[in-house]
């Protein structure tokens, strides 16, 4: 059965205007005119056709992969609600994973909450593509408190900062 990757990545609501899904992989150019690209793949588990997270990588067209990070579904609470509702126990094949076998008319990741994954992707891409999220799409406001960076206070010349 199909993973329905384009629908999964659409549900993530990544804000990059220049993107495509090829097979089960998401590719994006977060900052137009910059050679670095973003690639997101599903990470497998020790069980066949079972996925436990995403692998996010920064790729240069000539130098190849520059950096990558694995984002597990368990660490980002993707299937926490689903697993609690179905009493799925940790250390079982179904816990915090999904596989290619699913009910008809339902996606394989049915019950996923992708907010934690999306936030982790945002944090990671902010390092490699500063300003890409702000320039690509408006920020989500539902269920999130606004973030503000602390403003450094000016100190008189010769005074020590605490």
PDB file of C-alpha atoms in Angstrom:
ATOM      1  CA  UNK A   1       0.000   0.000   0.000  1.00  0.00           C
ATOM      2  CA  UNK A   2       1.033   3.589  -0.512  1.00  0.00           C
ATOM      3  CA  UNK A   3       2.406   5.836   2.187  1.00  0.00           C
ATOM      4  CA  UNK A   4       0.444   8.824   0.797  1.00  0.00           C
ATOM      5  CA  UNK A   5       3.480  11.030   1.408  1.00  0.00           C
ATOM      6  CA  UNK A   6       2.114  14.116  -0.413  1.00  0.00           C
ATOM      7  CA  UNK A   7      -0.893  14.164   1.931  1.00  0.00           C
ATOM      8  CA  UNK A   8       1.321  13.702   5.018  1.00  0.00           C
ATOM      9  CA  UNK A   9       3.562  16.607   4.052  1.00  0.00           C
ATOM     10  CA  UNK A  10       0.509  18.732   3.223  1.00  0.00           C
ATOM     11  CA  UNK A  11      -0.776  18.017   6.738  1.00  0.00           C
ATOM     12  CA  UNK A  12       2.551  19.220   8.172  1.00  0.00           C
ATOM     13  CA  UNK A  13       1.755  22.636   6.624  1.00  0.00           C
ATOM     14  CA  UNK A  14       5.351  23.507   5.835  1.00  0.00           C
ATOM     15  CA  UNK A  15       5.411  27.061   4.474  1.00  0.00           C
ATOM     16  CA  UNK A  16       7.903  26.690   1.650  1.00  0.00           C
ATOM     17  CA  UNK A  17       6.499  27.945  -1.666  1.00  0.00           C
ATOM     18  CA  UNK A  18       9.109  26.117  -3.759  1.00  0.00           C
ATOM     19  CA  UNK A  19       8.665  22.460  -2.861  1.00  0.00           C
ATOM     20  CA  UNK A  20       7.700  19.089  -4.292  1.00  0.00           C
ATOM     21  CA  UNK A  21       7.181  15.531  -3.124  1.00  0.00           C
ATOM     22  CA  UNK A  22       8.908  12.806  -5.117  1.00  0.00           C
ATOM     23  CA  UNK A  23       7.974   9.321  -4.009  1.00  0.00           C
ATOM     24  CA  UNK A  24       8.087   9.462  -0.214  1.00  0.00           C
ATOM     25  CA  UNK A  25      10.517  12.393  -0.023  1.00  0.00           C
ATOM     26  CA  UNK A  26       9.785  16.105   0.411  1.00  0.00           C
ATOM     27  CA  UNK A  27      12.169  18.555  -1.260  1.00  0.00           C
ATOM     28  CA  UNK A  28      12.129  22.331  -0.736  1.00  0.00           C
ATOM     29  CA  UNK A  29      14.086  25.447  -1.585  1.00  0.00           C
ATOM     30  CA  UNK A  30      13.377  27.479   1.568  1.00  0.00           C
ATOM     31  CA  UNK A  31      15.304  30.528   0.328  1.00  0.00           C
ATOM     32  CA  UNK A  32      15.111  31.201  -3.423  1.00  0.00           C
ATOM     33  CA  UNK A  33      18.472  31.822  -5.050  1.00  0.00           C
ATOM     34  CA  UNK A  34      20.424  29.921  -2.373  1.00  0.00           C
ATOM     35  CA  UNK A  35      21.855  26.556  -3.463  1.00  0.00           C
ATOM     36  CA  UNK A  36      20.987  24.758  -0.214  1.00  0.00           C
ATOM     37  CA  UNK A  37      17.899  22.548  -0.286  1.00  0.00           C
ATOM     38  CA  UNK A  38      15.843  20.817   2.373  1.00  0.00           C
ATOM     39  CA  UNK A  39      15.049  17.102   2.102  1.00  0.00           C
ATOM     40  CA  UNK A  40      12.660  15.259   4.425  1.00  0.00           C
ATOM     41  CA  UNK A  41      12.337  11.453   4.371  1.00  0.00           C
ATOM     42  CA  UNK A  42      10.486   8.958   6.529  1.00  0.00           C
ATOM     43  CA  UNK A  43      12.743   6.903   8.802  1.00  0.00           C
ATOM     44  CA  UNK A  44      12.133   3.205   8.974  1.00  0.00           C
ATOM     45  CA  UNK A  45      12.164   0.966  12.006  1.00  0.00           C
ATOM     46  CA  UNK A  46      13.368  -2.607  12.432  1.00  0.00           C
ATOM     47  CA  UNK A  47       9.922  -3.726  11.246  1.00  0.00           C
ATOM     48  CA  UNK A  48       9.179  -3.855   7.515  1.00  0.00           C
ATOM     49  CA  UNK A  49       7.041  -1.013   6.119  1.00  0.00           C
ATOM     50  CA  UNK A  50       6.897   0.691   9.538  1.00  0.00           C
ATOM     51  CA  UNK A  51       8.022   4.285  10.084  1.00  0.00           C
ATOM     52  CA  UNK A  52       9.145   5.884  13.320  1.00  0.00           C
ATOM     53  CA  UNK A  53       9.935   9.456  12.375  1.00  0.00           C
ATOM     54  CA  UNK A  54      11.353  11.859   9.843  1.00  0.00           C
ATOM     55  CA  UNK A  55      14.906  12.564   8.729  1.00  0.00           C
ATOM     56  CA  UNK A  56      15.480  16.204   7.816  1.00  0.00           C
ATOM     57  CA  UNK A  57      18.595  17.013   5.799  1.00  0.00           C
ATOM     58  CA  UNK A  58      20.216  20.078   4.269  1.00  0.00           C
ATOM     59  CA  UNK A  59      21.595  19.253   0.835  1.00  0.00           C
ATOM     60  CA  UNK A  60      23.947  21.181  -1.451  1.00  0.00           C
ATOM     61  CA  UNK A  61      23.644  20.321  -5.166  1.00  0.00           C
ATOM     62  CA  UNK A  62      27.421  19.899  -5.596  1.00  0.00           C
ATOM     63  CA  UNK A  63      28.620  18.909  -2.116  1.00  0.00           C
ATOM     64  CA  UNK A  64      25.767  16.570  -1.199  1.00  0.00           C
ATOM     65  CA  UNK A  65      24.323  16.292   2.274  1.00  0.00           C
ATOM     66  CA  UNK A  66      25.654  18.976   4.609  1.00  0.00           C
ATOM     67  CA  UNK A  67      23.762  18.130   7.809  1.00  0.00           C
ATOM     68  CA  UNK A  68      20.858  15.962   8.952  1.00  0.00           C
ATOM     69  CA  UNK A  69      18.727  15.336  12.009  1.00  0.00           C
ATOM     70  CA  UNK A  70      16.351  12.505  12.894  1.00  0.00           C
ATOM     71  CA  UNK A  71      13.020  13.515  14.408  1.00  0.00           C
ATOM     72  CA  UNK A  72      11.276  10.563  16.027  1.00  0.00           C
ATOM     73  CA  UNK A  73       7.504  10.442  16.351  1.00  0.00           C
ATOM     74  CA  UNK A  74       7.819   9.396  20.005  1.00  0.00           C
ATOM     75  CA  UNK A  75      10.035  12.379  20.926  1.00  0.00           C
ATOM     76  CA  UNK A  76       7.608  14.832  19.321  1.00  0.00           C
ATOM     77  CA  UNK A  77       4.356  13.328  20.628  1.00  0.00           C
ATOM     78  CA  UNK A  78       3.054  12.610  17.133  1.00  0.00           C
ATOM     79  CA  UNK A  79       1.033   9.543  18.114  1.00  0.00           C
ATOM     80  CA  UNK A  80       0.688  10.117  21.860  1.00  0.00           C
ATOM     81  CA  UNK A  81      -3.105  10.650  21.786  1.00  0.00           C
ATOM     82  CA  UNK A  82      -3.709   7.756  19.416  1.00  0.00           C
ATOM     83  CA  UNK A  83      -1.577   5.382  21.480  1.00  0.00           C
ATOM     84  CA  UNK A  84      -3.251   6.391  24.743  1.00  0.00           C
ATOM     85  CA  UNK A  85      -6.714   5.979  23.225  1.00  0.00           C
ATOM     86  CA  UNK A  86      -5.874   2.499  21.939  1.00  0.00           C
ATOM     87  CA  UNK A  87      -3.789   1.487  24.993  1.00  0.00           C
ATOM     88  CA  UNK A  88      -0.779   0.798  22.780  1.00  0.00           C
ATOM     89  CA  UNK A  89       2.155  -0.028  25.014  1.00  0.00           C
ATOM     90  CA  UNK A  90       5.704   1.295  24.611  1.00  0.00           C
ATOM     91  CA  UNK A  91       8.195  -1.126  23.061  1.00  0.00           C
ATOM     92  CA  UNK A  92       5.582  -2.624  20.748  1.00  0.00           C
ATOM     93  CA  UNK A  93       5.633  -2.428  16.967  1.00  0.00           C
ATOM     94  CA  UNK A  94       2.685  -0.012  16.816  1.00  0.00           C
ATOM     95  CA  UNK A  95       3.807   2.426  19.536  1.00  0.00           C
ATOM     96  CA  UNK A  96       4.610   5.896  18.101  1.00  0.00           C
ATOM     97  CA  UNK A  97       4.841   4.520  14.555  1.00  0.00           C
ATOM     98  CA  UNK A  98       2.706   3.976  11.503  1.00  0.00           C
ATOM     99  CA  UNK A  99       2.945   1.451   8.732  1.00  0.00           C
ATOM    100  CA  UNK A 100       1.769   1.127   5.166  1.00  0.00           C
ATOM    101  CA  UNK A 101      -1.166  -1.096   6.159  1.00  0.00           C
ATOM    102  CA  UNK A 102      -4.206   0.927   7.164  1.00  0.00           C
ATOM    103  CA  UNK A 103      -7.989   1.065   7.036  1.00  0.00           C
ATOM    104  CA  UNK A 104      -9.466   1.981   3.663  1.00  0.00           C
ATOM    105  CA  UNK A 105     -10.220   5.696   3.240  1.00  0.00           C
ATOM    106  CA  UNK A 106      -7.924   6.550   6.185  1.00  0.00           C
ATOM    107  CA  UNK A 107      -4.299   7.677   5.916  1.00  0.00           C
ATOM    108  CA  UNK A 108      -1.629   5.402   7.396  1.00  0.00           C
ATOM    109  CA  UNK A 109      -0.780   8.074   9.992  1.00  0.00           C
ATOM    110  CA  UNK A 110      -4.389   8.390  11.171  1.00  0.00           C
ATOM    111  CA  UNK A 111      -4.418  10.013  14.625  1.00  0.00           C
ATOM    112  CA  UNK A 112      -1.127  11.871  14.215  1.00  0.00           C
ATOM    113  CA  UNK A 113      -0.641  15.287  15.753  1.00  0.00           C
ATOM    114  CA  UNK A 114       2.070  16.930  13.673  1.00  0.00           C
ATOM    115  CA  UNK A 115       2.562  20.160  15.633  1.00  0.00           C
ATOM    116  CA  UNK A 116       5.668  18.905  17.472  1.00  0.00           C
ATOM    117  CA  UNK A 117       7.278  17.715  14.239  1.00  0.00           C
ATOM    118  CA  UNK A 118       6.503  20.966  12.486  1.00  0.00           C
ATOM    119  CA  UNK A 119       7.987  22.985  15.348  1.00  0.00           C
ATOM    120  CA  UNK A 120      11.148  20.841  15.294  1.00  0.00           C
ATOM    121  CA  UNK A 121      11.487  21.306  11.522  1.00  0.00           C
ATOM    122  CA  UNK A 122      11.019  25.043  12.032  1.00  0.00           C
ATOM    123  CA  UNK A 123      13.786  25.155  14.647  1.00  0.00           C
ATOM    124  CA  UNK A 124      16.146  23.120  12.482  1.00  0.00           C
ATOM    125  CA  UNK A 125      15.576  25.098   9.302  1.00  0.00           C
ATOM    126  CA  UNK A 126      15.926  28.392  11.164  1.00  0.00           C
ATOM    127  CA  UNK A 127      19.596  27.503  11.699  1.00  0.00           C
ATOM    128  CA  UNK A 128      20.303  26.788   8.015  1.00  0.00           C
ATOM    129  CA  UNK A 129      17.793  29.141   6.395  1.00  0.00           C
ATOM    130  CA  UNK A 130      17.400  32.208   8.657  1.00  0.00           C
ATOM    131  CA  UNK A 131      14.204  34.080   7.920  1.00  0.00           C
ATOM    132  CA  UNK A 132      12.796  31.368   5.633  1.00  0.00           C
ATOM    133  CA  UNK A 133       9.766  30.733   7.839  1.00  0.00           C
ATOM    134  CA  UNK A 134       8.920  34.382   8.303  1.00  0.00           C
ATOM    135  CA  UNK A 135       9.212  35.079   4.581  1.00  0.00           C
ATOM    136  CA  UNK A 136       7.334  31.952   3.465  1.00  0.00           C
ATOM    137  CA  UNK A 137       4.071  32.025   5.371  1.00  0.00           C
ATOM    138  CA  UNK A 138       2.253  33.689   8.228  1.00  0.00           C
ATOM    139  CA  UNK A 139       2.893  32.221  11.644  1.00  0.00           C
ATOM    140  CA  UNK A 140       0.411  29.873  13.246  1.00  0.00           C
ATOM    141  CA  UNK A 141      -1.322  31.403  16.206  1.00  0.00           C
ATOM    142  CA  UNK A 142      -3.665  28.654  17.379  1.00  0.00           C
ATOM    143  CA  UNK A 143      -2.448  27.091  20.602  1.00  0.00           C
ATOM    144  CA  UNK A 144       0.832  28.961  20.688  1.00  0.00           C
ATOM    145  CA  UNK A 145       2.049  31.835  22.768  1.00  0.00           C
ATOM    146  CA  UNK A 146       4.018  34.459  20.876  1.00  0.00           C
ATOM    147  CA  UNK A 147       7.762  34.116  21.234  1.00  0.00           C
ATOM    148  CA  UNK A 148       9.920  37.123  21.804  1.00  0.00           C
ATOM    149  CA  UNK A 149      13.652  37.312  22.120  1.00  0.00           C
ATOM    150  CA  UNK A 150      15.038  39.109  25.160  1.00  0.00           C
ATOM    151  CA  UNK A 151      16.231  42.585  24.356  1.00  0.00           C
ATOM    152  CA  UNK A 152      19.722  43.322  25.674  1.00  0.00           C
ATOM    153  CA  UNK A 153      19.805  46.325  27.964  1.00  0.00           C
ATOM    154  CA  UNK A 154      22.334  49.049  27.297  1.00  0.00           C
ATOM    155  CA  UNK A 155      24.807  49.623  30.078  1.00  0.00           C
ATOM    156  CA  UNK A 156      26.758  52.805  30.712  1.00  0.00           C
ATOM    157  CA  UNK A 157      30.368  52.801  29.493  1.00  0.00           C
ATOM    158  CA  UNK A 158      32.608  51.039  31.938  1.00  0.00           C
ATOM    159  CA  UNK A 159      29.726  49.367  33.822  1.00  0.00           C
ATOM    160  CA  UNK A 160      29.596  45.606  34.089  1.00  0.00           C
ATOM    161  CA  UNK A 161      26.569  43.698  32.910  1.00  0.00           C
ATOM    162  CA  UNK A 162      25.132  41.290  35.454  1.00  0.00           C
TER     163      UNK A 162
END
